[in-house]
Amino acid sequence: MTSTARADTGEDAADAADKLKRKITGPLLFMFILGDVLGAGIYALMGVLSEDVGGMLWAPLLVALLLALLTAGSYAELVTKYPKAGGAAVFAERAYRQPMVSFLVGFCMLAAGVTSAAGLALAFAGDYLATFVDVPAIPAAIGFLALVACLNARGISESVKSNVVMTVIELTGLLVVVVAVSVMVGGGRGDINRSVQLPESATPAVAILAGAIVAYYSFVGFETSANVAEEIRNPGKVYPAALFGALITAGVLYALVGIASAIALPSSELSGSSGPLLAVVAASGVGIPDWLFSAIALVAVANGALLTMIMSSRLAYGMAEHGLLPGALSRVLPQRRTPWVAIVATTVVAMLLTLVGDLSTLAETVVLLLLIVFISTNVAVLVLRCDTVEHSHFRVWTAVPVLGVASCVLLLTQQTAKVWLFAAILLVVGVVLYLSARVATRRANRT
């Protein structure tokens, strides 16, 4: 992977012309991506993974990291080449020159974003919140999304700075797991050999691939950063380092947590726990209170929801700027310069989706929709190689997007019919909205 050498010029003038403020620095972007990738999935992931790979939890996590890095390479090239809000929808518009295709790619991303936010809101309002206060889940989820919208509308700088605090808390919780098990091993307890043991009669390659499909969900989230490209300072230099750095950091931390989990507990106990990391810390005997991990999990969920809603609102704004959604969504607050109409619209849709109430279906649908987006983005890299720009940008090896497409197709083949049906319904809704918007535009042009 290489980057062109010419320095950017006229950056201040370009910034002045942008409607959105460039407030995101390199460290803030790194924490933004890391916080979104870490999310809440890792706190429940080890139990599910142990069913496929026994104690070799680290192996599918590393494979999933490699698969995620392929598509991340394509994002790094396109974001630095076209540093405008809108992400995958903008890339599809430039590459395919078909409004319907551009809209569907953008709608897949938007649908994945609001669906993910709805799922995270339900997770926030579930058992973790019940540790502290017992309230009905759906009203609590709706109230939670309203609070997230208020922070989102206040400004991107305030949002990503809040993310820094929450990401540090998430990291602390995972490091506690690693340190607690290290103390356990130092005291002569635990079983290191479990970290290389597969279930009986399991074929290593098949088991690890099955686990990698599950583990891949823990790495999605990096794509949200493409939708704040217009608010990043010097994206050509900052974005690739922050993107790859955050993914690798998350992958290494995941692998360490996986090894620690296998050492602390046998796979039979991990797979039977809905809070496996809490069980791991309890088994270590270091005396950390149970309520502490519930609090950390709530912070992880809240952080993921905030970053997802930032992405969704900026994507809706970017699509509106390019004529793929109604122009009203591109309106910004005069002082804050945040896309307030897009924030309100995406929040309302996420609130409605919480009424589905099925967290599993929502989460799996998010992955399927994002894989479609990732295929489009990987192909767009190759199509747009003939398009040159005046500024310097990152360039990925040609083999990377090709392998990225192959990895996404492989993962798509593992989705269930139920999830395909739910995603298809969402896409049909998207087509209806697109055609309705086209009709309304034509009528407006005639008057």
Coordinates of C-alpha atoms in Angstrom, one line a residue:
M1 CA 0.0 0.0 0.0
T2 CA 1.5 3.3 -1.0
S3 CA 0.7 7.0 -1.0
T4 CA 1.5 9.7 -3.5
A5 CA 4.2 12.1 -2.4
R6 CA 2.9 15.6 -3.5
A7 CA 1.8 17.8 -0.6
D8 CA -1.7 19.3 -0.5
T9 CA -2.0 23.1 -1.1
G10 CA -4.6 25.6 -0.3
E11 CA -6.0 23.6 2.6
D12 CA -7.2 26.6 4.6
A13 CA -9.1 27.9 1.6
A14 CA -10.7 24.5 1.0
D15 CA -11.7 24.3 4.7
A16 CA -13.3 27.7 4.5
A17 CA -15.4 26.5 1.6
D18 CA -16.7 23.4 3.4
K19 CA -20.2 23.6 5.0
L20 CA -19.0 21.3 7.8
K21 CA -16.2 22.2 10.2
R22 CA -12.9 20.2 10.0
K23 CA -12.6 19.5 13.7
I24 CA -11.4 15.9 13.7
T25 CA -7.7 15.5 14.3
G26 CA -5.6 12.3 13.8
P27 CA -5.8 11.2 17.5
L28 CA -9.6 11.9 17.6
L29 CA -10.1 10.0 14.4
F30 CA -8.1 7.0 15.7
M31 CA -10.3 7.0 18.9
F32 CA -13.4 7.5 16.8
I33 CA -12.7 4.4 14.7
L34 CA -11.4 2.3 17.6
G35 CA -14.4 3.1 19.7
D36 CA -16.8 2.1 16.9
V37 CA -15.0 -1.1 16.1
L38 CA -14.7 -2.2 19.7
G39 CA -18.4 -1.5 20.3
A40 CA -20.4 -3.9 22.5
G41 CA -20.0 -7.1 20.6
I42 CA -16.8 -8.3 22.2
Y43 CA -18.4 -8.4 25.6
A44 CA -20.7 -11.2 24.4
L45 CA -18.6 -12.6 21.5
M46 CA -16.4 -15.1 23.3
G47 CA -19.3 -17.4 24.4
V48 CA -20.6 -17.7 20.8
L49 CA -17.1 -18.2 19.3
S50 CA -16.3 -21.0 21.8
E51 CA -19.1 -23.1 20.3
D52 CA -17.2 -23.2 17.0
V53 CA -13.5 -23.2 18.0
G54 CA -13.4 -24.3 21.6
G55 CA -10.4 -22.6 23.2
M56 CA -8.8 -21.3 20.0
L57 CA -10.7 -18.0 20.3
W58 CA -7.8 -16.0 19.0
A59 CA -7.6 -17.7 15.6
P60 CA -11.0 -16.6 14.1
L61 CA -10.5 -13.1 15.5
L62 CA -7.2 -12.8 13.6
V63 CA -8.7 -14.2 10.4
A64 CA -11.6 -11.7 10.7
L65 CA -9.1 -8.9 11.2
L66 CA -7.4 -9.8 7.9
L67 CA -10.7 -9.9 6.1
A68 CA -11.7 -6.5 7.5
L69 CA -8.3 -5.0 6.5
L70 CA -8.9 -5.9 2.9
T71 CA -12.0 -3.7 2.6
A72 CA -10.4 -1.1 4.9
G73 CA -7.7 -0.7 2.2
S74 CA -10.3 0.2 -0.3
Y75 CA -11.9 2.7 2.0
A76 CA -8.5 4.3 2.7
E77 CA -7.9 5.0 -1.0
L78 CA -11.4 6.3 -1.8
V79 CA -11.8 8.5 1.3
T80 CA -8.5 10.2 0.7
K81 CA -9.2 10.5 -3.0
Y82 CA -12.7 12.0 -2.4
P83 CA -12.8 13.4 1.1
K84 CA -16.4 14.4 1.2
A85 CA -19.3 13.3 3.5
G86 CA -21.4 10.5 2.0
G87 CA -19.0 7.6 2.0
A88 CA -20.0 4.5 0.0
A89 CA -22.8 6.3 -1.8
V90 CA -20.5 9.0 -3.1
F91 CA -18.0 6.3 -4.3
A92 CA -20.8 4.4 -6.1
E93 CA -22.1 7.6 -7.8
R94 CA -18.6 8.3 -9.1
A95 CA -17.9 4.8 -10.2
Y96 CA -21.1 3.5 -11.7
R97 CA -22.8 6.7 -12.9
Q98 CA -26.2 5.1 -12.2
P99 CA -28.4 7.0 -9.8
M100 CA -30.4 3.9 -8.8
V101 CA -27.2 2.0 -7.9
S102 CA -25.8 4.9 -6.0
F103 CA -29.0 5.3 -4.1
L104 CA -29.2 1.6 -3.2
V105 CA -25.6 1.5 -1.9
G106 CA -26.2 4.6 0.1
F107 CA -29.5 3.2 1.4
C108 CA -27.9 -0.1 2.4
M109 CA -25.4 1.9 4.4
L110 CA -28.1 4.1 5.9
A111 CA -30.4 1.2 6.7
A112 CA -27.5 -0.7 8.3
G113 CA -26.7 2.4 10.4
V114 CA -30.1 3.1 11.8
T115 CA -30.8 -0.7 12.2
S116 CA -27.5 -1.0 14.2
A117 CA -28.4 2.0 16.3
A118 CA -31.8 0.5 17.1
G119 CA -30.2 -2.8 18.1
L120 CA -27.7 -1.0 20.3
A121 CA -30.4 1.0 21.9
L122 CA -32.3 -2.3 22.7
A123 CA -29.0 -3.7 24.1
F124 CA -28.5 -0.6 26.3
A125 CA -32.1 -0.9 27.6
G126 CA -31.8 -4.6 28.4
D127 CA -30.1 -6.6 31.2
Y128 CA -27.1 -4.3 31.6
L129 CA -29.4 -1.3 32.4
A130 CA -31.6 -3.6 34.6
T131 CA -28.6 -4.0 36.9
F132 CA -29.1 -0.4 38.0
V133 CA -32.7 0.4 37.2
D134 CA -35.7 -1.7 36.1
V135 CA -37.5 0.1 33.3
P136 CA -39.4 -1.1 30.2
A137 CA -36.9 -1.8 27.4
I138 CA -38.5 0.0 24.4
P139 CA -39.3 3.3 26.1
A140 CA -35.8 3.3 27.6
A141 CA -34.3 2.6 24.2
I142 CA -36.3 5.5 22.6
G143 CA -35.2 7.9 25.4
F144 CA -31.6 6.7 25.0
L145 CA -31.7 7.5 21.2
A146 CA -33.1 11.0 22.0
L147 CA -30.1 11.7 24.3
V148 CA -27.7 10.5 21.6
A149 CA -29.4 12.8 19.1
C150 CA -28.9 15.8 21.3
L151 CA -25.2 15.1 21.7
N152 CA -24.9 14.5 17.9
A153 CA -26.6 17.8 17.2
R154 CA -24.4 19.8 19.6
G155 CA -21.4 19.3 17.3
I156 CA -18.9 16.8 15.9
S157 CA -16.1 18.0 18.1
E158 CA -18.2 17.4 21.3
S159 CA -19.3 14.0 19.9
V160 CA -15.9 12.7 19.1
K161 CA -14.4 14.0 22.4
S162 CA -17.2 12.2 24.3
N163 CA -16.2 9.1 22.2
V164 CA -12.6 9.4 23.5
V165 CA -13.8 9.2 27.1
M166 CA -16.1 6.2 26.4
T167 CA -13.5 4.4 24.3
V168 CA -11.0 4.7 27.1
I169 CA -13.5 3.1 29.4
E170 CA -14.2 0.3 26.9
L171 CA -10.4 -0.3 26.6
T172 CA -10.0 -0.4 30.3
G173 CA -12.7 -3.1 30.7
L174 CA -10.9 -5.3 28.1
L175 CA -7.5 -4.7 29.7
V176 CA -9.0 -5.7 33.0
V177 CA -9.8 -9.1 31.6
V178 CA -6.3 -9.6 30.3
V179 CA -4.6 -8.4 33.5
A180 CA -7.0 -10.4 35.7
V181 CA -6.2 -13.6 33.9
S182 CA -2.5 -12.8 33.9
V183 CA -2.7 -12.6 37.7
M184 CA -4.6 -15.8 37.7
V185 CA -1.8 -17.6 35.7
G186 CA 0.8 -16.0 37.9
G187 CA -0.9 -17.7 40.9
G188 CA -0.7 -21.1 39.2
R189 CA -4.3 -21.3 38.2
G190 CA -6.0 -21.6 34.8
D191 CA -5.1 -23.8 31.8
I192 CA -2.9 -22.3 29.1
N193 CA -3.3 -25.4 27.0
R194 CA -7.0 -24.7 26.4
S195 CA -6.0 -21.8 24.1
V196 CA -4.9 -24.2 21.4
Q197 CA -7.7 -26.8 21.8
L198 CA -10.5 -27.2 19.2
P199 CA -13.8 -29.1 19.9
E200 CA -13.6 -32.8 19.5
S201 CA -14.0 -34.1 15.8
A202 CA -13.7 -30.4 14.5
T203 CA -11.8 -29.8 11.3
P204 CA -9.4 -26.9 12.0
A205 CA -9.9 -24.9 8.8
V206 CA -13.7 -25.3 8.8
A207 CA -14.1 -24.5 12.5
I208 CA -11.9 -21.4 12.2
L209 CA -13.8 -20.1 9.2
A210 CA -17.1 -20.6 10.9
G211 CA -15.7 -18.7 13.9
A212 CA -14.3 -15.9 11.6
I213 CA -17.8 -15.3 10.2
V214 CA -19.1 -14.7 13.7
A215 CA -16.0 -12.6 14.6
Y216 CA -16.3 -10.4 11.5
Y217 CA -19.2 -8.6 13.2
S218 CA -16.9 -7.3 15.9
F219 CA -14.8 -5.5 13.3
V220 CA -17.6 -3.7 11.3
G221 CA -17.9 -0.1 12.3
F222 CA -14.7 1.2 10.6
E223 CA -16.7 2.2 7.6
T224 CA -18.6 4.9 9.5
S225 CA -15.5 7.0 9.5
A226 CA -15.9 7.5 5.7
N227 CA -19.0 9.6 6.4
V228 CA -17.1 12.2 8.5
A229 CA -14.3 12.7 5.9
E230 CA -15.5 16.3 5.3
E231 CA -14.8 17.0 9.0
I232 CA -11.2 15.5 9.2
R233 CA -8.2 17.7 9.1
N234 CA -5.8 16.8 6.3
P235 CA -7.5 13.5 5.5
G236 CA -5.0 12.4 2.9
K237 CA -2.3 11.9 5.6
V238 CA -4.4 11.3 8.7
Y239 CA -7.1 8.8 7.6
P240 CA -5.1 5.8 6.5
A241 CA -2.9 5.8 9.6
A242 CA -5.9 6.2 11.9
L243 CA -7.9 3.5 10.1
F244 CA -5.3 0.8 10.0
G245 CA -4.0 1.6 13.4
A246 CA -7.4 1.3 15.0
L247 CA -8.2 -2.0 13.3
I248 CA -4.9 -3.6 14.2
T249 CA -5.2 -2.3 17.8
A250 CA -8.7 -3.8 18.1
G251 CA -7.5 -7.1 16.6
V252 CA -4.6 -7.5 18.9
L253 CA -6.7 -6.7 21.9
Y254 CA -9.4 -9.1 20.8
A255 CA -6.9 -11.9 20.4
L256 CA -5.5 -11.2 23.9
V257 CA -9.0 -11.3 25.4
G258 CA -9.7 -14.5 23.5
I259 CA -6.5 -16.2 24.9
A260 CA -7.3 -14.9 28.4
S261 CA -10.9 -16.2 28.2
A262 CA -9.8 -19.7 27.1
I263 CA -7.2 -19.9 29.9
A264 CA -9.7 -18.8 32.6
L265 CA -12.7 -21.0 31.6
P266 CA -13.4 -24.2 29.6
S267 CA -15.4 -23.7 26.4
S268 CA -18.4 -25.4 28.0
E269 CA -18.7 -22.7 30.6
L270 CA -17.9 -19.8 28.1
S271 CA -20.5 -20.9 25.6
G272 CA -23.2 -21.2 28.3
S273 CA -22.7 -17.7 29.6
S274 CA -24.5 -14.6 28.3
G275 CA -21.8 -12.4 29.9
P276 CA -18.7 -14.4 29.3
L277 CA -16.2 -11.7 30.1
L278 CA -17.9 -11.1 33.4
A279 CA -17.6 -14.9 34.1
V280 CA -13.9 -14.8 33.1
V281 CA -13.1 -12.0 35.5
A282 CA -15.1 -13.7 38.3
A283 CA -13.1 -16.9 37.6
S284 CA -9.8 -15.0 37.9
G285 CA -10.6 -14.3 41.6
V286 CA -9.3 -10.7 41.6
G287 CA -12.4 -9.4 43.3
I288 CA -13.7 -7.0 40.8
P289 CA -17.4 -6.1 41.5
D290 CA -20.1 -7.5 39.1
W291 CA -21.7 -4.1 38.7
L292 CA -18.5 -2.7 37.3
F293 CA -18.7 -4.8 34.1
S294 CA -22.3 -3.9 33.6
A295 CA -21.4 -0.3 33.7
I296 CA -18.5 -0.8 31.3
A297 CA -20.9 -2.7 28.9
L298 CA -23.4 0.2 29.0
V299 CA -20.6 2.7 28.1
A300 CA -19.6 0.4 25.2
V301 CA -23.1 0.2 23.9
A302 CA -23.7 4.0 24.3
N303 CA -20.4 4.7 22.5
G304 CA -21.3 2.5 19.6
A305 CA -24.8 4.0 19.3
L306 CA -23.3 7.6 19.3
L307 CA -20.8 6.8 16.5
T308 CA -23.4 4.9 14.5
M309 CA -25.8 7.9 14.6
I310 CA -23.0 10.3 13.7
M311 CA -22.4 8.1 10.6
S312 CA -26.1 7.8 9.7
S313 CA -26.8 11.5 9.9
R314 CA -23.7 12.5 7.9
L315 CA -24.5 9.9 5.3
A316 CA -28.0 11.2 4.9
Y317 CA -26.6 14.7 4.7
G318 CA -24.0 13.6 2.0
M319 CA -26.7 11.8 0.0
A320 CA -28.9 14.9 0.1
E321 CA -26.0 17.1 -1.0
H322 CA -25.6 14.8 -4.1
G323 CA -29.3 14.8 -4.9
L324 CA -30.0 11.2 -3.8
L325 CA -32.3 12.2 -0.9
P326 CA -34.5 15.3 -0.4
G327 CA -32.5 18.5 -0.1
A328 CA -34.0 19.3 3.3
L329 CA -31.7 16.7 4.8
S330 CA -28.7 18.9 3.9
R331 CA -29.7 21.8 6.2
V332 CA -27.3 22.6 9.0
L333 CA -27.5 24.6 12.2
P334 CA -26.1 28.1 11.6
Q335 CA -23.8 28.2 14.6
R336 CA -23.1 24.5 15.2
R337 CA -22.9 23.6 11.5
T338 CA -24.3 20.2 12.2
P339 CA -26.9 18.5 9.9
W340 CA -29.8 18.8 12.2
V341 CA -32.6 17.7 9.8
A342 CA -30.6 14.5 9.0
I343 CA -30.0 13.9 12.7
V344 CA -33.7 14.2 13.5
A345 CA -34.8 12.0 10.6
T346 CA -32.3 9.1 11.2
T347 CA -33.1 9.2 15.0
V348 CA -36.8 8.9 14.4
V349 CA -36.3 5.9 12.0
A350 CA -34.0 4.2 14.6
M351 CA -36.7 4.8 17.3
L352 CA -39.3 3.1 15.1
L353 CA -37.0 0.1 14.5
T354 CA -36.6 -0.5 18.2
L355 CA -40.3 -1.7 18.0
V356 CA -39.0 -4.8 16.2
G357 CA -37.6 -5.9 19.5
D358 CA -35.4 -8.7 18.0
L359 CA -31.8 -7.8 18.6
S360 CA -30.4 -10.9 16.8
T361 CA -32.3 -10.2 13.6
L362 CA -31.3 -6.6 13.6
A363 CA -27.6 -7.4 14.2
E364 CA -27.4 -10.0 11.4
T365 CA -29.2 -7.7 9.0
V366 CA -26.6 -5.0 9.7
V367 CA -23.8 -7.4 8.6
L368 CA -25.6 -8.5 5.4
L369 CA -26.3 -4.9 4.3
L370 CA -22.7 -3.8 5.0
L371 CA -21.3 -6.7 3.0
I372 CA -23.3 -5.4 0.0
V373 CA -21.8 -2.0 0.6
F374 CA -18.3 -3.4 1.0
I375 CA -18.6 -5.2 -2.4
S376 CA -19.6 -2.0 -4.1
T377 CA -16.7 -0.1 -2.5
N378 CA -14.1 -2.7 -3.4
V379 CA -15.3 -2.7 -7.0
A380 CA -15.4 1.1 -7.1
V381 CA -11.7 1.3 -6.3
L382 CA -10.9 -0.6 -9.4
V383 CA -13.4 1.3 -11.6
L384 CA -12.1 4.7 -10.4
R385 CA -8.4 4.0 -11.0
C386 CA -8.9 5.9 -14.3
D387 CA -10.1 9.0 -12.5
T388 CA -7.3 11.3 -11.4
V389 CA -7.5 14.1 -8.8
E390 CA -5.2 17.0 -8.2
H391 CA -4.4 16.3 -4.6
S392 CA -2.3 13.5 -3.1
H393 CA -4.0 10.4 -1.8
F394 CA -3.5 6.9 -0.5
R395 CA -3.3 4.1 -3.1
V396 CA -3.9 0.4 -2.2
W397 CA -2.4 -2.6 -4.0
T398 CA -4.8 -3.8 -6.8
A399 CA -5.0 -7.3 -5.3
V400 CA -6.5 -6.0 -2.1
P401 CA -9.9 -4.9 -3.4
V402 CA -10.1 -8.1 -5.5
L403 CA -9.6 -10.2 -2.4
G404 CA -12.0 -7.9 -0.5
V405 CA -14.8 -8.7 -2.9
A406 CA -14.1 -12.4 -2.6
S407 CA -14.1 -12.3 1.2
C408 CA -17.5 -10.4 1.2
V409 CA -19.1 -13.0 -1.1
L410 CA -17.8 -15.8 1.1
L411 CA -19.4 -14.2 4.2
L412 CA -22.7 -13.5 2.3
T413 CA -23.1 -17.2 1.6
Q414 CA -23.3 -17.9 5.3
Q415 CA -26.4 -15.6 5.9
T416 CA -29.7 -17.3 6.8
A417 CA -32.9 -17.0 4.7
K418 CA -34.6 -15.0 7.4
V419 CA -32.0 -12.3 7.4
W420 CA -32.0 -12.2 3.5
L421 CA -35.8 -11.7 3.6
F422 CA -35.6 -8.9 6.2
A423 CA -32.8 -7.1 4.2
A424 CA -34.8 -7.5 1.0
I425 CA -37.8 -5.9 2.6
L426 CA -35.7 -2.9 3.6
L427 CA -34.2 -2.6 0.1
V428 CA -37.7 -2.7 -1.5
V429 CA -38.6 0.2 0.8
G430 CA -35.5 2.0 -0.4
V431 CA -36.5 1.5 -4.1
V432 CA -40.0 2.8 -3.4
L433 CA -38.6 5.9 -1.7
Y434 CA -36.1 6.5 -4.5
L435 CA -38.8 6.3 -7.2
S436 CA -41.1 8.5 -5.2
A437 CA -38.4 11.1 -4.9
R438 CA -37.8 11.0 -8.6
V439 CA -41.4 11.6 -9.4
A440 CA -41.6 14.5 -6.9
T441 CA -38.5 16.1 -8.5
R442 CA -39.9 15.8 -12.0
R443 CA -43.2 17.4 -10.9
A444 CA -41.3 20.2 -9.2
N445 CA -39.2 20.9 -12.4
R446 CA -42.4 21.2 -14.4
T447 CA -43.9 23.9 -12.2

